[in-house]
Short mmCIF file of C-alpha atoms in Angstrom, two decimals:
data_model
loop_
_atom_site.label_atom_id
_atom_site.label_comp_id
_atom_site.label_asym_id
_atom_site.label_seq_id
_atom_site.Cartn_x
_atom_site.Cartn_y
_atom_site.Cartn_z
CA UNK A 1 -22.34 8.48 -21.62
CA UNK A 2 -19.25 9.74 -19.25
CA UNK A 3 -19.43 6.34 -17.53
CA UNK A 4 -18.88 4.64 -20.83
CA UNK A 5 -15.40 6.58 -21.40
CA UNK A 6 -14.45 5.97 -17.76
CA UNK A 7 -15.12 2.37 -17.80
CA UNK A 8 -12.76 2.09 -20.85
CA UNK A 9 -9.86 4.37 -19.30
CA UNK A 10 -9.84 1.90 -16.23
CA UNK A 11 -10.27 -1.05 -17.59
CA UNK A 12 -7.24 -0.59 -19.66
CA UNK A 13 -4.98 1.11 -17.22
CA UNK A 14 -6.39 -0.66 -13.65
CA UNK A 15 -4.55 -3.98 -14.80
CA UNK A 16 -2.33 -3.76 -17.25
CA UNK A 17 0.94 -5.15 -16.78
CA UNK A 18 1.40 -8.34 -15.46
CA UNK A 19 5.01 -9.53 -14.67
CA UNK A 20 4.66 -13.55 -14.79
CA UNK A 21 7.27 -16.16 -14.70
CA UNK A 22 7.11 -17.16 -18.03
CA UNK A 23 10.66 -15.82 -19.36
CA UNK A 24 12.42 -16.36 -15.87
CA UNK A 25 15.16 -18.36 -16.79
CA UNK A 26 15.91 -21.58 -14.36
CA UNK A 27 18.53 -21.77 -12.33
CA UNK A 28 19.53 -24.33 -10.56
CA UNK A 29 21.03 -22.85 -7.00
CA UNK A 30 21.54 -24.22 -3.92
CA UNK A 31 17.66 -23.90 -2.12
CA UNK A 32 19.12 -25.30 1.44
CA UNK A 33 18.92 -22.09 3.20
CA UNK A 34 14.74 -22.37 1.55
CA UNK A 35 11.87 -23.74 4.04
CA UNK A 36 8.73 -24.16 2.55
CA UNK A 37 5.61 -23.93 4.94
CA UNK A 38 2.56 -25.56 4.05
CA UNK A 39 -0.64 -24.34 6.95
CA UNK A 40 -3.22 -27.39 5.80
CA UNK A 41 -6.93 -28.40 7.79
CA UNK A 42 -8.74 -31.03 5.87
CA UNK A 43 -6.57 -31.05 2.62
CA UNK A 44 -5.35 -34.75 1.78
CA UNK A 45 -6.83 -34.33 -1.75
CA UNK A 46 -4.85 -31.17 -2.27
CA UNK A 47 -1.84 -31.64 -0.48
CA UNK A 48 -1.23 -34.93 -2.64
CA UNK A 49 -0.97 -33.18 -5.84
CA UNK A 50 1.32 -30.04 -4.22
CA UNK A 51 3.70 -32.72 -2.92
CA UNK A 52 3.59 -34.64 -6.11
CA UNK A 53 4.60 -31.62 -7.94
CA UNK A 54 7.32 -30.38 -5.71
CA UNK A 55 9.22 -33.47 -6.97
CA UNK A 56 10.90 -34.17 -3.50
CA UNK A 57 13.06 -37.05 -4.07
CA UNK A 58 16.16 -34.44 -5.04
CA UNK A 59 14.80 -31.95 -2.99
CA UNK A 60 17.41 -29.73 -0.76
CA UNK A 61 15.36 -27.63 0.84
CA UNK A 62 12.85 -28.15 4.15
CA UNK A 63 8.95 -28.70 3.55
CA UNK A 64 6.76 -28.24 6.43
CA UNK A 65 2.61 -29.27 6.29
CA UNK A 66 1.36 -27.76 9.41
CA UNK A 67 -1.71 -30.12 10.38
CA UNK A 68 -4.08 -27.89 11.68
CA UNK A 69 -6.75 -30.29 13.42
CA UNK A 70 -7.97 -31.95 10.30
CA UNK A 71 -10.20 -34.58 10.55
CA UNK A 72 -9.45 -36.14 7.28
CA UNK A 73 -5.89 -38.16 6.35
CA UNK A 74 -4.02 -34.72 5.89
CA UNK A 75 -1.09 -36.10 8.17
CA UNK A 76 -0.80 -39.45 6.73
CA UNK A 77 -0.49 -38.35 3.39
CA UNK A 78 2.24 -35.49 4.45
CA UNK A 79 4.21 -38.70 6.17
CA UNK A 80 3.84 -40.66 2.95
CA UNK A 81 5.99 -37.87 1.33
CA UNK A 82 8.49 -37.70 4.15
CA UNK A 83 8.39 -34.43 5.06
CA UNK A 84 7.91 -33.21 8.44
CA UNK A 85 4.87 -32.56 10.31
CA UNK A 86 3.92 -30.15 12.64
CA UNK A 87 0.76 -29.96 15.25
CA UNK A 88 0.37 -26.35 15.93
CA UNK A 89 -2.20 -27.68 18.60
CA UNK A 90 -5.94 -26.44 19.01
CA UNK A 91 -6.72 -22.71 18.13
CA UNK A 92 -6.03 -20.45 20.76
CA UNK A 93 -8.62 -17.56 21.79
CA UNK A 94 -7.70 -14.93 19.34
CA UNK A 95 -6.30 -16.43 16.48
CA UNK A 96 -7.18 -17.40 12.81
CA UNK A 97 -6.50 -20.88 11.80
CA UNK A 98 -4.98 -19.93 9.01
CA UNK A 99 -2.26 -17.54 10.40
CA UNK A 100 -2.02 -20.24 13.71
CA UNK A 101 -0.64 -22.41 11.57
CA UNK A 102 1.72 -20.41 9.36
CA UNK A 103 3.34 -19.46 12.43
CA UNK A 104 3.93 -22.77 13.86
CA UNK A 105 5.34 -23.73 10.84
CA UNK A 106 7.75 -20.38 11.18
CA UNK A 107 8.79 -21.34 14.55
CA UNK A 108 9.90 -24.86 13.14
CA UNK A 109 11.92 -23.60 10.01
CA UNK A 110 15.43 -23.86 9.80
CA UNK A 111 15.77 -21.56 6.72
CA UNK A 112 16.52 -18.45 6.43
CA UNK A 113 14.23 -17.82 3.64
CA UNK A 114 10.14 -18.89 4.09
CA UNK A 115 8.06 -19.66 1.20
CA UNK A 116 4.32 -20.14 2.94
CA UNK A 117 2.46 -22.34 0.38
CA UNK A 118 -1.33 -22.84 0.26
CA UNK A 119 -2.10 -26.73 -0.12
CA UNK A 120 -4.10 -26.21 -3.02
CA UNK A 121 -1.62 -24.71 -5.15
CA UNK A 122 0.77 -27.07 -7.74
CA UNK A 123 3.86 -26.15 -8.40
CA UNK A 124 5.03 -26.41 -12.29
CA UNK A 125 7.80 -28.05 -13.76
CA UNK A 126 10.99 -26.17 -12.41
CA UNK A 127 8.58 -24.08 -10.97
CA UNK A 128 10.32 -23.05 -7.07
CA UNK A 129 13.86 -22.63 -8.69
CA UNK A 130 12.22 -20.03 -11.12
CA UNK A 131 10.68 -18.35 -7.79
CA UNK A 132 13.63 -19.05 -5.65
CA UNK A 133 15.96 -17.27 -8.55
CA UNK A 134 13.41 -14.54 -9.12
CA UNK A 135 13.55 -13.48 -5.48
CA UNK A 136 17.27 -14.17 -4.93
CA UNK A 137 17.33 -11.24 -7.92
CA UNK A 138 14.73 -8.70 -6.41
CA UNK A 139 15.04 -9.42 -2.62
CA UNK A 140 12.55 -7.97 0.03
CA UNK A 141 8.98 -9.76 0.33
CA UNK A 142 8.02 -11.51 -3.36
CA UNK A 143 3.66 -12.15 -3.11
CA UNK A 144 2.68 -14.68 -6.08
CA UNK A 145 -1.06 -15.15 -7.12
CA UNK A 146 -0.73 -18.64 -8.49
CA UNK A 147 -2.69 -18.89 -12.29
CA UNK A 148 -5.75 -19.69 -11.95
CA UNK A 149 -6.98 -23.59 -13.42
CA UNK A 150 -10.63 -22.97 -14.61
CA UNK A 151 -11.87 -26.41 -15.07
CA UNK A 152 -15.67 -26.22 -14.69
CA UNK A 153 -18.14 -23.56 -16.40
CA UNK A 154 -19.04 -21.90 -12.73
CA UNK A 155 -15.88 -21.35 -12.01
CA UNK A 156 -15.37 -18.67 -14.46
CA UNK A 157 -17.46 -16.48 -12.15
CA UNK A 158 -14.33 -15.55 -10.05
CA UNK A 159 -13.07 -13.54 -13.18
CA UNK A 160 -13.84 -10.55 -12.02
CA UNK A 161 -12.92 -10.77 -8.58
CA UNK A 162 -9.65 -11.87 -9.51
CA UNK A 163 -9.52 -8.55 -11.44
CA UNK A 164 -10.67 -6.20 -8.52
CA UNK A 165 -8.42 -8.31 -6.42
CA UNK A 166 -5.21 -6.97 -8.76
CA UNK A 167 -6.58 -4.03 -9.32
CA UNK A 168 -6.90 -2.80 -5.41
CA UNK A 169 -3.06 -4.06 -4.68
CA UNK A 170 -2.07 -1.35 -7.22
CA UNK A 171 1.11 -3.09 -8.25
CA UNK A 172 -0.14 -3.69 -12.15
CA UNK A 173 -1.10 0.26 -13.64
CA UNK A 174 1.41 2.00 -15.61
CA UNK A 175 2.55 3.81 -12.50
CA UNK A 176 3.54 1.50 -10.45
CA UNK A 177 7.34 1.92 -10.04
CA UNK A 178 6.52 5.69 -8.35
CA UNK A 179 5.64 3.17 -5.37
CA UNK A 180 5.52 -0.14 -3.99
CA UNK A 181 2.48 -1.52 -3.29
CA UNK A 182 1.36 -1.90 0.47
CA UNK A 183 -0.98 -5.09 -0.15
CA UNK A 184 -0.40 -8.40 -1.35
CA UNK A 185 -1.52 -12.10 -2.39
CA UNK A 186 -2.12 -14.84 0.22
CA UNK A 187 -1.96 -17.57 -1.31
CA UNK A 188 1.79 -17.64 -1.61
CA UNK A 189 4.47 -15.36 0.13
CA UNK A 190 8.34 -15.45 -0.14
CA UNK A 191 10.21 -13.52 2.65
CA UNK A 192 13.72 -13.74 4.67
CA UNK A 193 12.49 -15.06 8.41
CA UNK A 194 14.19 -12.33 9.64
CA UNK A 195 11.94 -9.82 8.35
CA UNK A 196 9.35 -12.21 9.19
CA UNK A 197 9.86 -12.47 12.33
CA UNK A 198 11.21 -8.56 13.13
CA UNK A 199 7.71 -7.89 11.53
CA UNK A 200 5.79 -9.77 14.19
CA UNK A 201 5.17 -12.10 11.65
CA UNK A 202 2.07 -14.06 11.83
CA UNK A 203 1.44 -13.40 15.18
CA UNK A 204 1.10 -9.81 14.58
CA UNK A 205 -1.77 -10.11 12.30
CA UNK A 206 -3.50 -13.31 14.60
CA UNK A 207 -7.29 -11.48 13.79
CA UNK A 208 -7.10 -10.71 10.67
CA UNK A 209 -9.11 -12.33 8.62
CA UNK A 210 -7.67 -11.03 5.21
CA UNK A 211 -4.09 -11.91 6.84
CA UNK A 212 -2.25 -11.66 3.70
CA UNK A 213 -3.10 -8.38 3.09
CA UNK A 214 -1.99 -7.48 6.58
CA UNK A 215 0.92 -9.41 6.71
CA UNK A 216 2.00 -7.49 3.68
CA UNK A 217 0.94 -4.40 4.78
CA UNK A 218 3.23 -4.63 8.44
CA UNK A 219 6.28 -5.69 6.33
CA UNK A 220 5.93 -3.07 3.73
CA UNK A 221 6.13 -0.30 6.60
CA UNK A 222 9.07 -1.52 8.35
CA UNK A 223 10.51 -0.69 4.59
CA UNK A 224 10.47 -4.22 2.77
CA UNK A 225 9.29 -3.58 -0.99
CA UNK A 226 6.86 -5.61 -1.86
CA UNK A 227 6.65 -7.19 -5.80
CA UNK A 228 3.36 -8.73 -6.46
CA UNK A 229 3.20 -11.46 -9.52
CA UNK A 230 0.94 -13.64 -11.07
CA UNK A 231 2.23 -17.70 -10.96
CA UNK A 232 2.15 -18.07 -14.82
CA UNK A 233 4.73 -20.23 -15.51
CA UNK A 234 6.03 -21.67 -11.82
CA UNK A 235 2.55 -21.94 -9.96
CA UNK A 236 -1.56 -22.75 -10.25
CA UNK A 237 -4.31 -23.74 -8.14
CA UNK A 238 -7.42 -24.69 -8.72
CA UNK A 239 -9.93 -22.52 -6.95
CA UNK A 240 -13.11 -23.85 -5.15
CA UNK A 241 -13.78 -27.59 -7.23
CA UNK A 242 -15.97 -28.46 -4.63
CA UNK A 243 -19.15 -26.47 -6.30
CA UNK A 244 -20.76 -23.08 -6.31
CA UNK A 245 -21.34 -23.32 -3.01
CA UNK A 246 -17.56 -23.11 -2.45
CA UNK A 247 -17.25 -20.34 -4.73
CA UNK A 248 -19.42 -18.62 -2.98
CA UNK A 249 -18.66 -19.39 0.59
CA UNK A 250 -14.42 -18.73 -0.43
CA UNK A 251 -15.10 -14.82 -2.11
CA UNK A 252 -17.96 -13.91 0.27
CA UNK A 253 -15.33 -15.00 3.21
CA UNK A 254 -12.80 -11.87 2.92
CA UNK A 255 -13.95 -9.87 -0.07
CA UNK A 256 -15.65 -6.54 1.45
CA UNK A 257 -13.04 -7.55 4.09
CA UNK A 258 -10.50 -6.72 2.19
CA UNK A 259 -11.92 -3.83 0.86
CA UNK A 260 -10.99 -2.15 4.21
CA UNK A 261 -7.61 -2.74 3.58
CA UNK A 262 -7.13 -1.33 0.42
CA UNK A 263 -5.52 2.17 0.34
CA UNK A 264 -7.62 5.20 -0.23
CA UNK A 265 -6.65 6.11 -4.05
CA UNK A 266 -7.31 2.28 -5.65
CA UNK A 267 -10.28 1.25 -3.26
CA UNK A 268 -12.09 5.12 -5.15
CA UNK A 269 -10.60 4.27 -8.76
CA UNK A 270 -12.17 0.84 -8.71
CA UNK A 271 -14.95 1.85 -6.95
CA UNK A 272 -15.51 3.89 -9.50
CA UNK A 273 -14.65 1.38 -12.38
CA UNK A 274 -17.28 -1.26 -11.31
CA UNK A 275 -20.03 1.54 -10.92
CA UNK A 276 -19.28 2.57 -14.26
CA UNK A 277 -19.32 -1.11 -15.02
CA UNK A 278 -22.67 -1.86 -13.41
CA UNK A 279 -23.58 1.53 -15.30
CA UNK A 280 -23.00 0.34 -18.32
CA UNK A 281 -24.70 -3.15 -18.43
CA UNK A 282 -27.83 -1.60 -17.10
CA UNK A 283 -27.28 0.94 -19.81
CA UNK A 284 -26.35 -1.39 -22.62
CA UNK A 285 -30.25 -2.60 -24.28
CA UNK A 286 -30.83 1.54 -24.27
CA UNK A 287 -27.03 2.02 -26.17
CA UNK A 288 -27.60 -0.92 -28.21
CA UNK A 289 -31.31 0.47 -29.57
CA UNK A 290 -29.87 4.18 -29.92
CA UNK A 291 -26.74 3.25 -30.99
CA UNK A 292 -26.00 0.24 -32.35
CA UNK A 293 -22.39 0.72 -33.58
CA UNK A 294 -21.02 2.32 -30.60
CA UNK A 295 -22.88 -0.69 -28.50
CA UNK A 296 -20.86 -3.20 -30.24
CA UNK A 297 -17.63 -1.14 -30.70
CA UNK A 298 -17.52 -0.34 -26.93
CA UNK A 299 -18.70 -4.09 -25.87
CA UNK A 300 -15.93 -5.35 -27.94
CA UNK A 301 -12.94 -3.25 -26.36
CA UNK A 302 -14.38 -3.87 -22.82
CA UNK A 303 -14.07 -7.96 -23.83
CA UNK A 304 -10.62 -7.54 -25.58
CA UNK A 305 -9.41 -5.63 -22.55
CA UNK A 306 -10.34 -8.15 -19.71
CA UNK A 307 -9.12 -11.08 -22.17
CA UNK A 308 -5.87 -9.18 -21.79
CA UNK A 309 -5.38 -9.48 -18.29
CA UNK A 310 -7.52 -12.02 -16.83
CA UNK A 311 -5.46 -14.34 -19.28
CA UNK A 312 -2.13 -14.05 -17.57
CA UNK A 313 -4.32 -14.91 -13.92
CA UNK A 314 -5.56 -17.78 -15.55
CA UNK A 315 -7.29 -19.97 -18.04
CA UNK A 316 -10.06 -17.54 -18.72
CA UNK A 317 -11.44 -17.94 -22.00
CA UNK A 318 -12.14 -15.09 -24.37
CA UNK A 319 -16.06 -16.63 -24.88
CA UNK A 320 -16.45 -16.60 -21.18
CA UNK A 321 -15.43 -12.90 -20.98
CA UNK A 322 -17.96 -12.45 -23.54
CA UNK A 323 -20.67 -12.63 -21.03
CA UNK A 324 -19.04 -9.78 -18.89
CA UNK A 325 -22.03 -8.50 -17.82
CA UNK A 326 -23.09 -11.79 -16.07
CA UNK A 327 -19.55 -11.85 -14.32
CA UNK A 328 -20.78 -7.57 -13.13
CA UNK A 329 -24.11 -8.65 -11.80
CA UNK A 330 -22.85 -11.54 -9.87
CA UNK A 331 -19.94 -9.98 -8.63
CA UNK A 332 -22.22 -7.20 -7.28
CA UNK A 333 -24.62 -9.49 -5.43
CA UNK A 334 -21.82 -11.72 -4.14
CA UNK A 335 -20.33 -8.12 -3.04
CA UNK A 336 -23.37 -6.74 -0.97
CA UNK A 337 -23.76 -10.68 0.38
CA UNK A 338 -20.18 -10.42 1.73
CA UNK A 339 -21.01 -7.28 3.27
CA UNK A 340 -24.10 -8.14 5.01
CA UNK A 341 -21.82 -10.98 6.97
CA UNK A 342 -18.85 -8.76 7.54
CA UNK A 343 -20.98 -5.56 8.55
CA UNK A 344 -24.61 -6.68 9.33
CA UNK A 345 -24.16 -10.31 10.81
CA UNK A 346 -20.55 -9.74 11.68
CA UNK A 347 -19.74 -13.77 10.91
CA UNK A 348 -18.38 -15.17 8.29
CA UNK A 349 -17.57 -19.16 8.19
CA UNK A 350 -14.72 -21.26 6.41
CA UNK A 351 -13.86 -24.63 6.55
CA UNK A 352 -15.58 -25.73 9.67
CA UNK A 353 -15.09 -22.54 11.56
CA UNK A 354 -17.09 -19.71 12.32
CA UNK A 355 -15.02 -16.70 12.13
CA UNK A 356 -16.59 -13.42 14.30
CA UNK A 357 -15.98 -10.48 12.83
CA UNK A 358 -16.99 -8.32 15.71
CA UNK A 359 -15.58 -10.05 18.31
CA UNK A 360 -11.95 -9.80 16.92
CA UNK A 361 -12.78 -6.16 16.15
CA UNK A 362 -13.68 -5.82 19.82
CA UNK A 363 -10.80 -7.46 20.84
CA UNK A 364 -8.69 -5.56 18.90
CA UNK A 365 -9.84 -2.16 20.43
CA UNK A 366 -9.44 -3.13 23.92
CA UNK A 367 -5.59 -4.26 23.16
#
């Protein structure tokens, strides 16, 4: 029954506190010295609705979609907007698309402050002067998990992932002031170039295939502190629309990945909250028939706490959290799949690209 007790201690201490931009006030500064970098393959869908939203026609500051080889009308619609378009040119050996492009786009800013955007992220009304004025306030490197849009019943199933995701960056526990965190979010990242660049930037991290994390994790120890935050109230996205295929496919990509990144003390504690998660679904018909009362008591708190904090990363419905132990089970075999391709078949594949794992490990023993 220990794994019951645990399970509840974690759960309502892994994730707690979720700074959001809610209450930031808007303020309307000057955003010339702001370049916003945009790395995009295949996203003229996307990209429409991100440069819809960053309502350009008053705009002062520099937006850059970095076209990297997309086969679809990515550039044309970027043009349509006006803003300016880069061709980082075809991937080099030993570099991720993803982090090719975002440092094209670097090299082309003229700010002095990057904001790296994904394309599938909108930005909310008033949304980049309450993230521009947030940062102006705290400084160093500001990492934003834009809220979550669940639009379609399977896409509740990244719930949980979502909540290991927060919960291994270690900037949302009780604790956190004693230190900054060393991880971050990828999806959007708000720096001064010249910590960018002093860092190595993304040229530093060219292999990595969780390259947020790592990008975060080489600024944070040349002494940047890092403040991680969820989007409510500036930024959302709408994660994988293309199916459960996509779901799967997006997760599977970086997740045990990015297990290697996390530091030693949050990848044990949630280790040990989802086996006394998995514990306690497996458990739960046995609870329910011995104990009926504490079965329902103890489902109810584990619902009520996950409501609490999945609902500031996005629309996550209190009836969907009811079925928790779906969301454990699937998590779990989505977990060892990811692992098989990152440890057993060493490949993982996203948009179009095959991405080997072993062959960027290898490469980064020789250097």
């Amino acid at each position: 029954m220990s794994f019951l007790l645990v399970a509840l201690v974690l759960t309502g201490t892994l994730v707690i506190t979720i700074p959001t931009f809610k209450r930031v006030k808007i303020v309307r500064n000057n955003m010339s010295c702001l370049s916003i970098i945009i790395p995009a393959r295949n996203e003229e869908r996307n990209l429409t609705f991100l440069l819809q939203s960053l309502q350009l026609r008053n705009a002062d500051f520099e937006v850059i979609v970095v076209d990297d080889n997309s086969t679809d009308n990515t550039e044309r619609v970027a043009k349509a907007f006006g803003v300016k378009v880069v061709h980082p040119g075809a991937l080099p050996a030993g570099w991720l698309g993803k982090s090719w492009a975002c440092w094209n786009g670097a090299r082309e800013a003229k700010g002095s402050v990057l904001l790296f955007l994904d394309a599938d992220i909108t930005v909310e009304k008033d949304g980049i002067e309450k993230v521009f004025f947030y940062y102006q306030q705290q400084g160093g490197v500001l990492s934003i998990h834009p809220y979550h849009l669940v639009k379609r019943p399977y896409e509740m199933f990244s719930a949980l992932f979502h909540y290991v995701t927060f919960a291994s960056i270690g900037a949302f526990h009780p604790f956190k002031n004693w230190k900054s965190p060393s991880l971050g979010f990828g999806q959007c990242l708000l720096c001064s170039a010249a910590s960018y660049f002093q860092s190595g930037g993304h040229e530093g991290i060219k292999k990595e295939v969780v390259e947020n994390m790592a990008l975060v994790e080489k600024m944070n120890k040349q002494g940047e502190f890092i403040t991680c935050m969820s989007g409510q109230g500036a930024l959302s996205m709408r994660m994988y629309p293309n199916g459960m295929k996509s779901l799967i496919r997006g997760w599977s990509k970086s997740f045990a990945s990015g297990a290697g990144k996390t530091e030693a003390i949050y990848l044990f504690l949630v280790s040990l909250w989802l086996t006394s998660m998995i514990n306690y679904v497996l458990f739960l018909p046995t609870l329910w028939n011995q104990h009926a009362g504490l079965a329902i008591s103890s489902y109810v708190c584990y619902v009520s706490l996950l409501f609490n904090s999945l609902r500031k990363i996005g629309s996550f419905t209190f009836f969907s959290l009811c079925l928790f132990p779906i969301h454990v089970l699937f998590f779990l075999g989505l977990f060892v799949w990811s692992f098989i391709q990152t440890a057993v078949r060493k490949q993982v594949k996203w948009k179009e690209r095959s991405i080997s794992i072993e062959e960027e490990k290898k490469k980064k023993v020789i250097k």
